[in-house]
Short mmCIF file of C-alpha atoms in Angstrom, two decimals:
data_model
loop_
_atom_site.label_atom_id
_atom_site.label_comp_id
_atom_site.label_asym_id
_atom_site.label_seq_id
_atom_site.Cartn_x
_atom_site.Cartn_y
_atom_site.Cartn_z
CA UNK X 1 57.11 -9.07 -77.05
CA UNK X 2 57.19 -11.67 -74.49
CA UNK X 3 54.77 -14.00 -76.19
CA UNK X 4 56.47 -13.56 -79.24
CA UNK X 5 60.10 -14.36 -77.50
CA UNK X 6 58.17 -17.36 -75.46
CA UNK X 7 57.16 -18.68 -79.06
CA UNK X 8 60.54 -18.35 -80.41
CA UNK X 9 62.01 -19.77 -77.62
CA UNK X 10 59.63 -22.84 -77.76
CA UNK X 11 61.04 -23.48 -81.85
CA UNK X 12 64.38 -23.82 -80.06
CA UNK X 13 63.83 -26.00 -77.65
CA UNK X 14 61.72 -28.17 -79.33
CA UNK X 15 64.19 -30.46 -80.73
CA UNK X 16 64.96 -31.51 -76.89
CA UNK X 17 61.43 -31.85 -75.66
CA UNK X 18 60.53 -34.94 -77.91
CA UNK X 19 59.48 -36.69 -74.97
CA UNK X 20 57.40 -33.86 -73.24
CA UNK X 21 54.18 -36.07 -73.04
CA UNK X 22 51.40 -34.24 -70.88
CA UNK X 23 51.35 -36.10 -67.35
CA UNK X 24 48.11 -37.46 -67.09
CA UNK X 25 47.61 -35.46 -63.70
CA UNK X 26 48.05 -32.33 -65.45
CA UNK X 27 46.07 -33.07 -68.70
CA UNK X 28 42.99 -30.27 -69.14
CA UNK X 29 40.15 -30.30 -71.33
CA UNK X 30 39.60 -27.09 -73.19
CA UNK X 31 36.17 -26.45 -71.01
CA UNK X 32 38.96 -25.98 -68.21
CA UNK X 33 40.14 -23.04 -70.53
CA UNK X 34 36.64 -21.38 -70.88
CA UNK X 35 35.17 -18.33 -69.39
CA UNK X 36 32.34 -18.82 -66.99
CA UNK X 37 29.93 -17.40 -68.78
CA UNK X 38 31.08 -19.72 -71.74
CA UNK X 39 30.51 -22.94 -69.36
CA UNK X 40 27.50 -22.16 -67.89
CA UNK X 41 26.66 -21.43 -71.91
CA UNK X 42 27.92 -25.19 -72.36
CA UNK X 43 26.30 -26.75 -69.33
CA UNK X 44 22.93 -25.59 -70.10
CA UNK X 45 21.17 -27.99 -72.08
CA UNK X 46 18.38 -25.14 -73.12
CA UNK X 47 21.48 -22.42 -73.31
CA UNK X 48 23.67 -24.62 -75.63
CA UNK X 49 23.30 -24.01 -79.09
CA UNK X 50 24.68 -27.58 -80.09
CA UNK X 51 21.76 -28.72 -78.87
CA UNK X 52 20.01 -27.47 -81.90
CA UNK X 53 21.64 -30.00 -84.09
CA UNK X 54 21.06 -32.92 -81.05
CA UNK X 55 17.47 -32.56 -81.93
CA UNK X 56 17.68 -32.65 -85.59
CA UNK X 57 19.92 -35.44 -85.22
CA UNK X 58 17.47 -37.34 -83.40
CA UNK X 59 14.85 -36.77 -85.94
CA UNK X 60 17.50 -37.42 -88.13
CA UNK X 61 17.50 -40.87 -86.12
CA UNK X 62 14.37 -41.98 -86.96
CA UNK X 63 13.74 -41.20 -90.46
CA UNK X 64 13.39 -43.67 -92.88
CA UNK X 65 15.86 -42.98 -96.16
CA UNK X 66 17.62 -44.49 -98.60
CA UNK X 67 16.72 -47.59 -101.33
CA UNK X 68 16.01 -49.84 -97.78
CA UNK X 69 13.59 -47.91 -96.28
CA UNK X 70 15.28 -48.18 -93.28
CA UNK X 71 15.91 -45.44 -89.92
CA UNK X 72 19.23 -45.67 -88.15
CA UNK X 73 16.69 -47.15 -85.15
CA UNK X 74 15.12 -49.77 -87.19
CA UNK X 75 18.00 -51.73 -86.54
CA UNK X 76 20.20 -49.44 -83.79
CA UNK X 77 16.76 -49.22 -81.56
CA UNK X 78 16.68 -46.37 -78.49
CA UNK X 79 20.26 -44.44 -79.24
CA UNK X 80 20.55 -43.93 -75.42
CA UNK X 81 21.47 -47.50 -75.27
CA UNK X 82 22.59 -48.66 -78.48
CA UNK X 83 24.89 -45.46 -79.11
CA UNK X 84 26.23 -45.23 -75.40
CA UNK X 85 29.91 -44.98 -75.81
CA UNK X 86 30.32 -45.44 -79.39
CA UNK X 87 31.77 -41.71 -79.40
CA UNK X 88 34.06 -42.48 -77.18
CA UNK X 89 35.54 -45.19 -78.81
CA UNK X 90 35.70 -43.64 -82.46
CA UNK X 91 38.02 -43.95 -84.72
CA UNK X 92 37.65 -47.60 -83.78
CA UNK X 93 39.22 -50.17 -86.77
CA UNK X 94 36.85 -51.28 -89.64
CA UNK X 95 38.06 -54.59 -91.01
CA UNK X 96 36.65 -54.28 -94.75
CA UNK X 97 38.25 -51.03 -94.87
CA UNK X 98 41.68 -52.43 -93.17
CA UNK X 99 42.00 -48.93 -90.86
CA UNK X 100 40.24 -47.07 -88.40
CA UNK X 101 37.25 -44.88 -89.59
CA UNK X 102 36.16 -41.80 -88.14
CA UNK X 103 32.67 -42.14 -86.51
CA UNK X 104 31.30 -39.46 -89.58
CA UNK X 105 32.93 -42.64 -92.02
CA UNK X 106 31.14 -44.76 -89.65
CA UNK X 107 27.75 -43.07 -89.78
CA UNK X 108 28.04 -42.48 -93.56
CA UNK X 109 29.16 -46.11 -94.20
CA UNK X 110 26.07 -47.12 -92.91
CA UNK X 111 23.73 -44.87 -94.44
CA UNK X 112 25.66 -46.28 -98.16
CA UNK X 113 25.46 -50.13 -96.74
CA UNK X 114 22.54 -50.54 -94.84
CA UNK X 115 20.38 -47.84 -95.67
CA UNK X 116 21.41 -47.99 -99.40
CA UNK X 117 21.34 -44.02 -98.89
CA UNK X 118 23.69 -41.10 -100.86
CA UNK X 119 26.55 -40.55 -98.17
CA UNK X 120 25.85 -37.21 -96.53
CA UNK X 121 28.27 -34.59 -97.66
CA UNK X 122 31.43 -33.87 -94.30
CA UNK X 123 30.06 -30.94 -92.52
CA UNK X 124 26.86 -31.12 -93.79
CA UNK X 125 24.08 -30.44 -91.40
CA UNK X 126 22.69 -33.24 -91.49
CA UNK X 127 25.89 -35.33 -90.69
CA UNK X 128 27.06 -33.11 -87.90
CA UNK X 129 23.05 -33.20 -86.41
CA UNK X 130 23.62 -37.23 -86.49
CA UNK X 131 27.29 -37.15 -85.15
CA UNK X 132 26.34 -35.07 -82.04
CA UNK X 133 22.97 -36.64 -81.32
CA UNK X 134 25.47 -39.90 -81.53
CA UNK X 135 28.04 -38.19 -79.42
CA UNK X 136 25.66 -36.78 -76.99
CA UNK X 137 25.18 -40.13 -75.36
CA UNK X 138 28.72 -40.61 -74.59
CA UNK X 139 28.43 -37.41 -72.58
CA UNK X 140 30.01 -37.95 -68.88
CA UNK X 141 31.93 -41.55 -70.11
CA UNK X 142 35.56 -41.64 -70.43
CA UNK X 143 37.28 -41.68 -74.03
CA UNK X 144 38.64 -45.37 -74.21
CA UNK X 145 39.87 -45.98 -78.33
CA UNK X 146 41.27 -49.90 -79.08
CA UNK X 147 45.03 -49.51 -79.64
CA UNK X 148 46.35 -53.12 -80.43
CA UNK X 149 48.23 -54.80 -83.29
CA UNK X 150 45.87 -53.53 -85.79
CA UNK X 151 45.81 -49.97 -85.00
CA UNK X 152 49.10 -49.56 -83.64
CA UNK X 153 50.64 -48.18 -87.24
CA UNK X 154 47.84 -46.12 -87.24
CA UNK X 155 48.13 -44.29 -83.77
CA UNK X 156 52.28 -44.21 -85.08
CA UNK X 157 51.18 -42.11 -87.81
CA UNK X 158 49.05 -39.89 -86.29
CA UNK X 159 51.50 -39.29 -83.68
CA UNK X 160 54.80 -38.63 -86.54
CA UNK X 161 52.31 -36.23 -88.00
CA UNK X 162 51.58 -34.10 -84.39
CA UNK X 163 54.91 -34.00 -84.21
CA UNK X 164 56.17 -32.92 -87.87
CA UNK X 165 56.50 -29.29 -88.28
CA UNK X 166 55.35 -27.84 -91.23
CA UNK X 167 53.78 -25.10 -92.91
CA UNK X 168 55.49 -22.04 -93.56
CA UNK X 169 55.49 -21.31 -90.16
CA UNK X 170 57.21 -24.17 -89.89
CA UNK X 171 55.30 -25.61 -86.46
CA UNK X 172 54.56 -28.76 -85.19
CA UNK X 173 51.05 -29.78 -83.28
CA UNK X 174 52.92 -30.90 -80.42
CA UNK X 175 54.96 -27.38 -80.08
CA UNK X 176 52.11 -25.25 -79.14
CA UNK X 177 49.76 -27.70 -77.83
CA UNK X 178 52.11 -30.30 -76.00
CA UNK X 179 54.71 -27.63 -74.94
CA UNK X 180 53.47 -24.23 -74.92
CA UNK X 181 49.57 -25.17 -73.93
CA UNK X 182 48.36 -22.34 -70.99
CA UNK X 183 50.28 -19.89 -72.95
CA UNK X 184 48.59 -17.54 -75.33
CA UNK X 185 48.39 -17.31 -78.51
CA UNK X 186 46.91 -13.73 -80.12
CA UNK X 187 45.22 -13.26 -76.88
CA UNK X 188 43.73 -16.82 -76.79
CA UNK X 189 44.76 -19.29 -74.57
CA UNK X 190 46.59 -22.10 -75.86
CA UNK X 191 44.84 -25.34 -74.99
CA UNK X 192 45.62 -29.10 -74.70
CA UNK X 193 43.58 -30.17 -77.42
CA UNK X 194 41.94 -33.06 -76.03
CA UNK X 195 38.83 -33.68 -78.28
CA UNK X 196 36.58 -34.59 -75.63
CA UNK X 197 33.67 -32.36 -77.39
CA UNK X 198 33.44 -33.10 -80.92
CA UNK X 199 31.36 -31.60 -82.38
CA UNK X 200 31.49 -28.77 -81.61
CA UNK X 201 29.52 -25.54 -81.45
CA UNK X 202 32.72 -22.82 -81.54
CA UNK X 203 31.41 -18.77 -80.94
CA UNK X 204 34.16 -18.12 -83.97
CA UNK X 205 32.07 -20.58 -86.37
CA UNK X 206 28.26 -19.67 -85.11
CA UNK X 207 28.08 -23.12 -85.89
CA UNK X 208 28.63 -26.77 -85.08
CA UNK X 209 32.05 -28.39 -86.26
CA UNK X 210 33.89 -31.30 -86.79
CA UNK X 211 37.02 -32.42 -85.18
CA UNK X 212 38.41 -32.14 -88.95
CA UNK X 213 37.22 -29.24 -89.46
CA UNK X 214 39.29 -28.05 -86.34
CA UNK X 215 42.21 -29.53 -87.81
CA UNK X 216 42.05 -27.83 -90.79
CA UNK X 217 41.71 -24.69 -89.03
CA UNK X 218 45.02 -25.37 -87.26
CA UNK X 219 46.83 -26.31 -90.32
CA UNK X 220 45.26 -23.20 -92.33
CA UNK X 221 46.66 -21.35 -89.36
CA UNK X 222 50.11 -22.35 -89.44
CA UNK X 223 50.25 -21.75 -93.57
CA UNK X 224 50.02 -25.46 -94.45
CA UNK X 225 48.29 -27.13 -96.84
CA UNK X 226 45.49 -28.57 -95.21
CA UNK X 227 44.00 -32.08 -95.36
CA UNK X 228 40.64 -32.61 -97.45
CA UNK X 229 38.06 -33.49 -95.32
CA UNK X 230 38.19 -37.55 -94.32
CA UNK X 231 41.99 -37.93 -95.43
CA UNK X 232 43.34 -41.08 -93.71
CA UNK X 233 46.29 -38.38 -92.14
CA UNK X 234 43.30 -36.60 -90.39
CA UNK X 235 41.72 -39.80 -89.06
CA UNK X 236 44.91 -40.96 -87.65
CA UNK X 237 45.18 -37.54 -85.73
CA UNK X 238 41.80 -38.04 -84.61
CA UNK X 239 42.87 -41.54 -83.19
CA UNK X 240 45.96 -40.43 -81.72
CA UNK X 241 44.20 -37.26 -79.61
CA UNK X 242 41.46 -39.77 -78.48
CA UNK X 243 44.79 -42.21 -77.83
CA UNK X 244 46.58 -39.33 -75.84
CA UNK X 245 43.17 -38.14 -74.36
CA UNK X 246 42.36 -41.83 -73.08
CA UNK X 247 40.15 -41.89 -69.42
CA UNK X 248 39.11 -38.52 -70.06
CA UNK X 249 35.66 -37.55 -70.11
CA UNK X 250 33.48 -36.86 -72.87
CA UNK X 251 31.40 -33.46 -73.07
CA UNK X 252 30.39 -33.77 -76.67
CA UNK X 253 28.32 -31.58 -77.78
CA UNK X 254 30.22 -28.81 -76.57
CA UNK X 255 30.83 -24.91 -76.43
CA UNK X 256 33.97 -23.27 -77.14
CA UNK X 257 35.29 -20.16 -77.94
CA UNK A 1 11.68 -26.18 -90.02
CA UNK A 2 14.19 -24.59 -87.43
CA UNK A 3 15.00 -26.30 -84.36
CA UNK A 4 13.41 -24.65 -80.55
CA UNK A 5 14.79 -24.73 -77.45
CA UNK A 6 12.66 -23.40 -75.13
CA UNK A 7 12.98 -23.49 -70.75
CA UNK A 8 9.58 -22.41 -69.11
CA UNK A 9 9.00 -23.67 -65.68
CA UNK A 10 6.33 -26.35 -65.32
CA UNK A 11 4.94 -25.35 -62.45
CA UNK A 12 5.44 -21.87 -60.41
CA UNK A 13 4.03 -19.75 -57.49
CA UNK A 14 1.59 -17.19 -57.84
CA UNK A 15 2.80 -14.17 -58.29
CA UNK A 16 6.83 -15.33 -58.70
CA UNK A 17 8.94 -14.07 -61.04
CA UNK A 18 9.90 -17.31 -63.52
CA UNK A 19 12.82 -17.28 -65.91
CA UNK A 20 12.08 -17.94 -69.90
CA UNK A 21 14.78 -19.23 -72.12
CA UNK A 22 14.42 -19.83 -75.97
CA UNK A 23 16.86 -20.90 -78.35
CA UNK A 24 16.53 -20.80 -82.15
CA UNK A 25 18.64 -22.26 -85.33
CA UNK A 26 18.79 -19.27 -87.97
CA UNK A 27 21.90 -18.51 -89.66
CA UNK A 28 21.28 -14.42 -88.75
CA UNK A 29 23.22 -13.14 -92.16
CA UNK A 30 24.30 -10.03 -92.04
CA UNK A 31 23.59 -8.62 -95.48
CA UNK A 32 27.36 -7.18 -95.50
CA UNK A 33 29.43 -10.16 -96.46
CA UNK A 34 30.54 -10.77 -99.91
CA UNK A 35 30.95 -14.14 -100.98
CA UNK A 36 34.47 -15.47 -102.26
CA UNK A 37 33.40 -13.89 -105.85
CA UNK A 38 32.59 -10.86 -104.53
CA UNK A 39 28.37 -10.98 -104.62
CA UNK A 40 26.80 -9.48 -101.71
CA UNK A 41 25.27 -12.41 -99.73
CA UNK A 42 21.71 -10.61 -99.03
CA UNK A 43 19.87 -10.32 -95.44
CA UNK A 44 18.89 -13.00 -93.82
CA UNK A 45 17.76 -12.54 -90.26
CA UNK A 46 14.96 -12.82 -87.74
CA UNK A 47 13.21 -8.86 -87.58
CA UNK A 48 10.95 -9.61 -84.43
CA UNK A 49 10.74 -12.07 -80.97
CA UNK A 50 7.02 -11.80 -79.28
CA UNK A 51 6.13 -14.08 -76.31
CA UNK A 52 2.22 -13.75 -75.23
CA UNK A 53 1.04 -15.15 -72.03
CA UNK A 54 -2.47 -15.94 -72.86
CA UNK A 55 -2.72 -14.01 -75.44
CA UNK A 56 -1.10 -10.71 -73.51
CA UNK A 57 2.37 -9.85 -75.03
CA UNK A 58 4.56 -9.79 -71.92
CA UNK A 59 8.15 -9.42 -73.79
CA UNK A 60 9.15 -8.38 -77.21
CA UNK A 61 12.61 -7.94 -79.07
CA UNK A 62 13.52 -6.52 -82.48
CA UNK A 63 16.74 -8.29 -83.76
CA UNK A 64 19.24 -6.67 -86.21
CA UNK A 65 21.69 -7.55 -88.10
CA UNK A 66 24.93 -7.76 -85.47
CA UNK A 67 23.20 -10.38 -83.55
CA UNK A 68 25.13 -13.72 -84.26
CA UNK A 69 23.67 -16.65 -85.36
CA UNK A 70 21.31 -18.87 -83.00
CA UNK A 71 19.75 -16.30 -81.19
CA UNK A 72 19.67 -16.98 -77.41
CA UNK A 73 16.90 -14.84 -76.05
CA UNK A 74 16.06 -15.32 -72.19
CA UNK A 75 13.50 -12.55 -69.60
CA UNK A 76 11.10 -13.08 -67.25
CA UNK A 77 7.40 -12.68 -66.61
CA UNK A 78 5.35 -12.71 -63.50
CA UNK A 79 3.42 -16.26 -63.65
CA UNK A 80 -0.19 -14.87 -62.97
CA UNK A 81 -2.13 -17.71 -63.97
CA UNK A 82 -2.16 -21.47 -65.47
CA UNK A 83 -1.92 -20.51 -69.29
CA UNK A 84 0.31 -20.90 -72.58
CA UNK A 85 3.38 -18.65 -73.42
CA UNK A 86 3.22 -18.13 -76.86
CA UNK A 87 6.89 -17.34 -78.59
CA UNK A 88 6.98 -16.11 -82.49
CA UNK A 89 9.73 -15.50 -84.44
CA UNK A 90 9.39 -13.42 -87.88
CA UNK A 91 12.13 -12.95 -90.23
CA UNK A 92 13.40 -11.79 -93.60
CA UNK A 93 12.22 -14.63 -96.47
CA UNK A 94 8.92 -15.27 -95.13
CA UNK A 95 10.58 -16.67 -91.84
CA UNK A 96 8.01 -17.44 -89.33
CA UNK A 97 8.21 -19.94 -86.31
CA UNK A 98 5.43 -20.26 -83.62
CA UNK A 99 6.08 -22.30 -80.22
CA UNK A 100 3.92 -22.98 -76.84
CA UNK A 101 4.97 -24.10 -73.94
CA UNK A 102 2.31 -24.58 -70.70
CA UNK A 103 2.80 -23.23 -67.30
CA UNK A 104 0.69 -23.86 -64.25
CA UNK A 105 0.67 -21.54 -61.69
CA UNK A 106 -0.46 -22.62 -58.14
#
């Protein structure tokens, strides 16, 4: 009864707490949250089941596909270099597309441009296998997206939509995970949401995930109508969380509950 | 193919007890979901784990269907002499997977 007045309470007050940023001091990635057996399950590079897709990724890596004949290292070379970072920075702006792209848009709009390759299907294996073994080597470097004049309407809308309540439940982003985060939720703690890890392997999927995918979970969960998978709304969010996650540090691929 | 993980040691002592860690991609179905039509979605899991250490099965696991996906399966043998462990995984649909890893014991 408690949690349920504490969630009532926090519909109330939310019209007040518009400015109820997390202080940077006090901002917690969701590994914070974890059990320890669900760290050490994370820190274990032999123990973590993401890992799986790391490897097909990096076979993924250097395949040749596509009408160009062409692997992702013909032209990107060793991915420990060439791919340092580039996690960290996504959704970074794309001038022929005028907006920021996801690094799955990224990855795909490479495979249709340069490899002259089918785009790979979001939350296909194979996408998520070349997304983490991408990610992977921004493990350990701090999340650091562009925001200038370019992106700036961009990071606006992804903030208006964390904000906007909707659904039936008729909840915004920012009231559980801005106001009410370190609470719980149905027995699970409410986290930050910081998407330091993305992708993901979550115990609840058994499998590797997206950041959309998460998304779509959330807005599933609060009776909305969620986004199709690469909607511009859903990119936005992406770049605002990086935006609001900024200096933290990237653990991607990781565990969570 | 499905991806391996496997941790062995490289090197150990004679006679110490070493720590064995595998990790396999297999989607462990149930056989007791339905599908969103309402068609069973049959069995699909891994039946049997056997590791040999030069050819002498030192740890064995049958698997059934409440295991999740991804099966993390770690033990321990006594590292008795320079050698191969040999892990195999057998499943429903013909799965089979066979991986080596070397120790040397000093």
């Amino acid at each position: 009864m408690l949690r349920l007045a504490a969630a009532l309470g926090a519909l109330g007050l939310a019209v007040s707490a518009l400015a109820a940023e997390i202080p940077s001091a006090e901002r917690r990635s969701g590994y914070d949250f974890m059990s320890r057996e669900t760290r050490a399950m994370q820190d274990d590079d032999t123990a973590n089941p993401a890992m799986l897709w790391v490897l097909e990724g990096g076979a993924l890596w250097n395949r040749k596909t596509g009408a160009a004949g062409r692997a992702c290292a013909d032209c990107h070379g060793d991915a420990r270099a060439s791919m340092k970072g580039v996690a960290a920075r996504h959704p970074a702006f794309d001038a022929g597309r005028g907006r920021p792209v996801s690094l799955e848009q990224r990855i795909n709009a490479c495979r249709v441009e340069r490899q002259q390759a089918p785009a790979l299907a979001y939350e296909s294996r194979e996408l998520l296998a070349l997304t983490a073994f991408v990610a992977r080597q921004s493990r350990g470097l701090p999340i650091d997206v562009a925001v200038d004049a370019r992106t700036q309407p961009f990071l606006d809308a992804g903030r208006a939509l964390w904000e906007r309540r909707q659904g039936q439940l008729n909840l915004a982003c920012r009231q559980c995970h801005d106001e009410n985060w370190g609470h719980r939720l149905a027995g699970s703690v409410i986290p930050q949401a910081h998407p330091t890890g993305y992708p993901l392997y979550r115990l609840e999927w058994q499998a590797l995930g997206s950041l959309q995918r998460r998304f779509r979970n959330c807005l599933i969960g609060v009776r909305s109508e969620p986004y199709e998978y690469g909607d511009p709304a859903l990119v936005d969010l992406e770049l605002y969380l990086k935006w609001r996650a900024r200096g933290m540090l990237m653990d991607a691929p990781a565990v969570r509950p | 193919m499905a991806e391996t993980l496997i941790s062995v040691p490289p090197r150990a002592r004679r006679g110490e007890i070493v720590e064995i860690k595998t990790l396999i991609s297999h989607p462990m179905e149930t056989g007791y979901r339905r599908s969103q039509l309402g068609a069973r979605i049959p069995r699909d899991i891994i039946r049997l784990f056997v590791c040999t250490y030069n050819g002498a099965e030192v740890f064995r696991a049958a698997l059934h269907p409440a295991i999740a996906a991804n099966p993390f399966i770690t033990f321990s043998t006594v590292a008795t002499e320079t050698g191969t462990l040999t892990f195999h995984w057998t499943g429903d649909n013909g799965f089979s997977v066979k991986e080596t890893a070397e120790i040397r014991v000093e």
